[in-house]
């Protein structure tokens, strides 16, 4: 059994209406290409590169306009969608960096709230975002089980391993990987490492420039990049096969050979 998956790449701004128009156009294009799942970047709803800006006025609830529009587009075009948004939290001045997943019927599969915040390389995401407790989001589709994490989580191998322990064999990573010295190399190296060590697909959907590196890609369980969007706005797609995961895990049984497990609670 195979499933056709796309990573959708664009550079979001503070213009929520323009961002939503691009999100809808990319969903429509992916569906028109006959794909089953499209993954959009982190902060696809709203992105403000000014680390000192108050983003709370732009935040929305999970029943707000952006989430509703994504679910409506998924239903209208008959395609599963994963997309990042800024979620308003009750009684909290900070927001959540949230990823929502919708099935092809427009039903909310679940949400993932970012655990590891980007307090690195001169940036302090925690000034505006509330870190979440880890709750794995996984969902079955096309014979595979997809797990979700966000951007900076990629630098922490425990997150990917916890998702694999929860049954995932394909990991979805919406991101806004900031530009900087060696950053693009880190993005590719870490993503390939997570694929290799977990013998799992990695579906990496990043924002494009000028603030982010782009280079959205799909990586197979052996660590080979099988599709890439380069640096420009657009889609990259590939067929994913559950049989390919089984084949790689038989050849490289590192998961079954390991001598320890990861606890389900992170600190």
Short mmCIF file of C-alpha atoms in Angstrom, two decimals:
data_model
loop_
_atom_site.label_atom_id
_atom_site.label_comp_id
_atom_site.label_asym_id
_atom_site.label_seq_id
_atom_site.Cartn_x
_atom_site.Cartn_y
_atom_site.Cartn_z
CA UNK A 1 0.00 0.00 0.00
CA UNK A 2 1.27 3.47 -0.86
CA UNK A 3 0.32 7.00 0.04
CA UNK A 4 1.16 10.16 -1.88
CA UNK A 5 2.45 12.93 0.39
CA UNK A 6 3.53 16.52 -0.28
CA UNK A 7 5.43 19.13 1.67
CA UNK A 8 4.13 22.63 0.91
CA UNK A 9 6.59 25.50 1.24
CA UNK A 10 5.99 29.24 1.46
CA UNK A 11 7.10 32.21 3.54
CA UNK A 12 4.34 33.31 5.91
CA UNK A 13 4.10 36.95 7.06
CA UNK A 14 2.00 39.00 9.47
CA UNK A 15 -0.75 39.24 6.82
CA UNK A 16 -3.09 36.45 7.92
CA UNK A 17 -5.42 36.79 4.94
CA UNK A 18 -2.54 36.49 2.47
CA UNK A 19 -1.13 33.52 4.38
CA UNK A 20 -4.48 31.75 4.33
CA UNK A 21 -4.83 32.36 0.60
CA UNK A 22 -1.47 30.69 0.01
CA UNK A 23 -2.37 27.82 2.34
CA UNK A 24 -5.58 27.23 0.42
CA UNK A 25 -3.85 27.44 -2.96
CA UNK A 26 -1.22 24.89 -1.90
CA UNK A 27 -3.88 22.52 -0.52
CA UNK A 28 -5.85 22.85 -3.76
CA UNK A 29 -2.73 22.22 -5.83
CA UNK A 30 -1.75 19.15 -3.81
CA UNK A 31 -5.24 17.71 -4.15
CA UNK A 32 -5.20 18.45 -7.87
CA UNK A 33 -2.01 16.42 -8.14
CA UNK A 34 -3.84 13.44 -6.64
CA UNK A 35 -2.04 13.51 -3.29
CA UNK A 36 -3.41 12.08 -0.05
CA UNK A 37 -1.68 14.31 2.53
CA UNK A 38 -0.17 17.78 2.39
CA UNK A 39 2.00 19.18 5.18
CA UNK A 40 2.31 22.97 5.56
CA UNK A 41 4.94 24.80 7.61
CA UNK A 42 5.06 25.86 11.23
CA UNK A 43 3.38 29.26 11.79
CA UNK A 44 1.55 29.00 8.46
CA UNK A 45 -1.25 31.13 9.90
CA UNK A 46 0.92 34.03 11.07
CA UNK A 47 4.63 34.65 11.30
CA UNK A 48 6.34 37.68 12.78
CA UNK A 49 10.16 37.54 12.68
CA UNK A 50 10.44 40.36 15.22
CA UNK A 51 11.22 38.44 18.42
CA UNK A 52 10.08 41.40 20.54
CA UNK A 53 6.67 41.79 18.91
CA UNK A 54 3.46 40.94 20.76
CA UNK A 55 1.88 38.13 18.74
CA UNK A 56 -1.04 37.49 21.08
CA UNK A 57 -3.52 39.70 19.14
CA UNK A 58 -3.01 37.47 16.10
CA UNK A 59 -3.54 34.20 17.98
CA UNK A 60 -6.68 32.16 17.37
CA UNK A 61 -8.45 29.27 19.06
CA UNK A 62 -8.82 25.84 17.49
CA UNK A 63 -12.36 26.77 16.47
CA UNK A 64 -11.21 30.10 15.00
CA UNK A 65 -11.11 31.20 11.35
CA UNK A 66 -7.77 29.67 10.36
CA UNK A 67 -8.40 26.19 11.74
CA UNK A 68 -11.92 26.22 10.32
CA UNK A 69 -10.62 27.27 6.89
CA UNK A 70 -7.97 24.53 6.87
CA UNK A 71 -10.54 21.89 7.78
CA UNK A 72 -12.96 23.24 5.17
CA UNK A 73 -10.24 23.13 2.49
CA UNK A 74 -9.33 19.57 3.48
CA UNK A 75 -12.97 18.50 3.12
CA UNK A 76 -13.59 20.46 -0.07
CA UNK A 77 -10.55 18.99 -1.81
CA UNK A 78 -10.59 15.55 -0.19
CA UNK A 79 -7.06 15.61 1.22
CA UNK A 80 -5.60 15.27 4.71
CA UNK A 81 -3.82 18.43 5.91
CA UNK A 82 -1.27 19.24 8.60
CA UNK A 83 -0.55 22.93 9.28
CA UNK A 84 1.01 25.16 11.93
CA UNK A 85 -0.76 28.01 13.70
CA UNK A 86 -0.48 30.35 16.70
CA UNK A 87 -3.06 29.19 19.23
CA UNK A 88 -4.65 31.42 21.85
CA UNK A 89 -4.47 29.85 25.31
CA UNK A 90 -7.01 30.57 28.04
CA UNK A 91 -5.75 32.65 30.96
CA UNK A 92 -2.22 32.79 29.58
CA UNK A 93 -0.44 35.84 28.11
CA UNK A 94 1.69 33.53 26.00
CA UNK A 95 0.43 31.54 23.02
CA UNK A 96 0.96 27.97 21.87
CA UNK A 97 2.94 27.05 18.77
CA UNK A 98 0.40 24.50 17.58
CA UNK A 99 0.10 22.06 14.69
CA UNK A 100 -3.35 20.85 13.71
CA UNK A 101 -4.12 17.76 11.65
CA UNK A 102 -7.30 17.32 9.63
CA UNK A 103 -8.44 14.24 7.78
CA UNK A 104 -9.74 14.34 4.21
CA UNK A 105 -13.28 14.72 5.50
CA UNK A 106 -12.43 17.92 7.37
CA UNK A 107 -12.51 16.32 10.81
CA UNK A 108 -9.85 17.35 13.32
CA UNK A 109 -7.55 14.38 13.91
CA UNK A 110 -5.71 16.11 16.73
CA UNK A 111 -3.22 18.80 17.67
CA UNK A 112 0.41 18.91 18.71
CA UNK A 113 1.73 21.77 20.82
CA UNK A 114 5.44 22.45 20.53
CA UNK A 115 7.53 21.13 23.42
CA UNK A 116 11.02 22.49 22.71
CA UNK A 117 11.09 26.24 22.16
CA UNK A 118 13.72 27.97 20.05
CA UNK A 119 15.76 29.72 22.73
CA UNK A 120 18.95 29.52 20.70
CA UNK A 121 21.02 31.34 18.07
CA UNK A 122 20.08 34.68 19.62
CA UNK A 123 16.32 34.01 19.52
CA UNK A 124 13.98 33.49 22.50
CA UNK A 125 10.75 31.84 21.46
CA UNK A 126 9.74 31.27 25.09
CA UNK A 127 9.20 35.02 25.52
CA UNK A 128 6.03 34.65 23.45
CA UNK A 129 5.21 30.94 23.43
CA UNK A 130 4.18 28.58 26.23
CA UNK A 131 6.11 25.28 26.12
CA UNK A 132 3.79 22.28 26.13
CA UNK A 133 3.89 19.00 27.97
CA UNK A 134 4.64 16.20 25.53
CA UNK A 135 1.53 14.46 24.24
CA UNK A 136 2.18 12.36 21.15
CA UNK A 137 0.02 13.04 18.12
CA UNK A 138 -0.12 10.06 15.78
CA UNK A 139 -2.62 9.12 13.09
CA UNK A 140 -2.92 6.25 10.58
CA UNK A 141 -3.08 6.95 6.86
CA UNK A 142 -2.32 4.83 3.82
CA UNK A 143 -0.87 1.91 5.76
CA UNK A 144 1.55 4.13 7.72
CA UNK A 145 1.31 5.79 11.11
CA UNK A 146 2.29 9.45 11.12
CA UNK A 147 3.69 11.22 14.17
CA UNK A 148 4.01 14.99 14.53
CA UNK A 149 6.65 17.28 16.01
CA UNK A 150 7.67 20.89 15.29
CA UNK A 151 10.86 22.57 14.05
CA UNK A 152 13.32 22.89 17.00
CA UNK A 153 12.04 19.53 18.33
CA UNK A 154 14.16 18.07 15.52
CA UNK A 155 17.31 18.76 17.55
CA UNK A 156 16.08 16.50 20.35
CA UNK A 157 16.17 12.83 19.28
CA UNK A 158 13.99 11.80 22.22
CA UNK A 159 10.91 13.35 20.58
CA UNK A 160 11.26 11.30 17.41
CA UNK A 161 11.94 8.14 19.40
CA UNK A 162 8.89 8.71 21.59
CA UNK A 163 6.77 9.06 18.46
CA UNK A 164 8.22 5.84 17.07
CA UNK A 165 7.53 4.13 20.38
CA UNK A 166 3.93 5.38 20.02
CA UNK A 167 3.74 3.54 16.69
CA UNK A 168 4.89 6.12 14.15
CA UNK A 169 6.90 5.05 11.12
CA UNK A 170 6.60 8.41 9.34
CA UNK A 171 7.33 11.66 11.17
CA UNK A 172 5.88 14.98 10.06
CA UNK A 173 7.87 18.14 10.91
CA UNK A 174 6.29 21.53 10.14
CA UNK A 175 9.05 24.10 10.61
CA UNK A 176 10.22 27.67 10.18
CA UNK A 177 13.95 26.89 10.25
CA UNK A 178 15.62 30.27 10.67
CA UNK A 179 18.47 31.25 8.36
CA UNK A 180 22.00 31.59 9.72
CA UNK A 181 25.52 30.16 9.50
CA UNK A 182 25.40 26.38 8.97
CA UNK A 183 21.64 26.32 9.64
CA UNK A 184 20.67 24.75 6.32
CA UNK A 185 23.27 22.04 6.85
CA UNK A 186 21.90 21.40 10.36
CA UNK A 187 18.38 21.05 8.93
CA UNK A 188 19.39 18.42 6.40
CA UNK A 189 21.80 16.57 8.69
CA UNK A 190 19.42 16.34 11.64
CA UNK A 191 16.48 15.29 9.47
CA UNK A 192 18.48 12.53 7.80
CA UNK A 193 19.80 11.39 11.19
CA UNK A 194 16.26 11.12 12.60
CA UNK A 195 15.25 9.05 9.55
CA UNK A 196 18.24 6.72 9.83
CA UNK A 197 18.19 6.16 13.58
CA UNK A 198 14.42 5.57 13.63
CA UNK A 199 14.20 3.78 10.24
CA UNK A 200 11.23 6.03 9.49
CA UNK A 201 10.12 8.47 6.82
CA UNK A 202 10.69 12.15 7.63
CA UNK A 203 8.31 14.67 6.05
CA UNK A 204 9.90 18.09 6.50
CA UNK A 205 7.79 21.15 5.60
CA UNK A 206 9.62 24.43 6.13
CA UNK A 207 8.96 28.08 5.44
CA UNK A 208 10.90 29.66 2.59
CA UNK A 209 13.01 32.84 2.70
CA UNK A 210 14.04 35.42 3.43
CA UNK A 211 13.75 34.57 7.13
CA UNK A 212 13.84 30.78 6.77
CA UNK A 213 15.93 28.26 4.87
CA UNK A 214 13.24 26.49 2.87
CA UNK A 215 14.58 23.13 1.66
CA UNK A 216 11.40 21.24 2.52
CA UNK A 217 11.98 17.59 1.81
CA UNK A 218 10.86 14.00 2.17
CA UNK A 219 13.39 11.45 3.41
CA UNK A 220 13.03 7.69 3.23
CA UNK A 221 13.78 5.33 6.15
CA UNK A 222 17.33 4.72 4.88
CA UNK A 223 18.08 8.45 5.09
CA UNK A 224 17.85 9.24 1.37
CA UNK A 225 16.25 12.52 0.32
CA UNK A 226 13.62 11.47 -2.22
CA UNK A 227 11.97 14.87 -2.81
CA UNK A 228 12.99 18.47 -2.17
CA UNK A 229 11.31 21.84 -2.71
CA UNK A 230 14.57 23.80 -2.86
CA UNK A 231 14.43 27.43 -1.77
CA UNK A 232 11.25 28.64 -3.51
CA UNK A 233 7.55 28.54 -2.76
CA UNK A 234 5.89 25.34 -3.95
CA UNK A 235 5.38 21.62 -3.43
CA UNK A 236 7.56 18.53 -3.36
CA UNK A 237 5.93 15.11 -3.25
CA UNK A 238 6.66 11.41 -3.10
CA UNK A 239 4.96 8.06 -2.62
CA UNK A 240 5.49 6.48 0.79
CA UNK A 241 5.30 2.71 1.23
CA UNK A 242 4.77 0.80 4.47
CA UNK A 243 6.64 -2.07 2.81
CA UNK A 244 9.70 0.17 2.46
CA UNK A 245 9.76 0.73 6.23
CA UNK A 246 9.52 -3.03 6.82
CA UNK A 247 12.31 -3.65 4.31
CA UNK A 248 14.65 -1.13 5.94
CA UNK A 249 13.88 -2.30 9.46
CA UNK A 250 14.67 -5.88 8.47
CA UNK A 251 18.01 -4.78 7.03
CA UNK A 252 18.81 -2.31 9.82
CA UNK A 253 17.07 -3.58 12.99
CA UNK A 254 18.44 -0.85 15.24
CA UNK A 255 15.09 -0.33 16.96
CA UNK A 256 14.81 -3.96 18.00
CA UNK A 257 18.52 -4.12 18.89
CA UNK A 258 18.48 -1.21 21.34
CA UNK A 259 19.04 -1.92 25.03
CA UNK A 260 16.96 0.84 26.61
CA UNK A 261 13.69 2.74 26.23
CA UNK A 262 12.68 6.40 26.52
CA UNK A 263 10.24 7.38 29.26
CA UNK A 264 7.05 9.09 28.12
CA UNK A 265 7.51 12.25 30.15
CA UNK A 266 10.06 14.92 29.23
CA UNK A 267 11.40 17.60 31.52
#
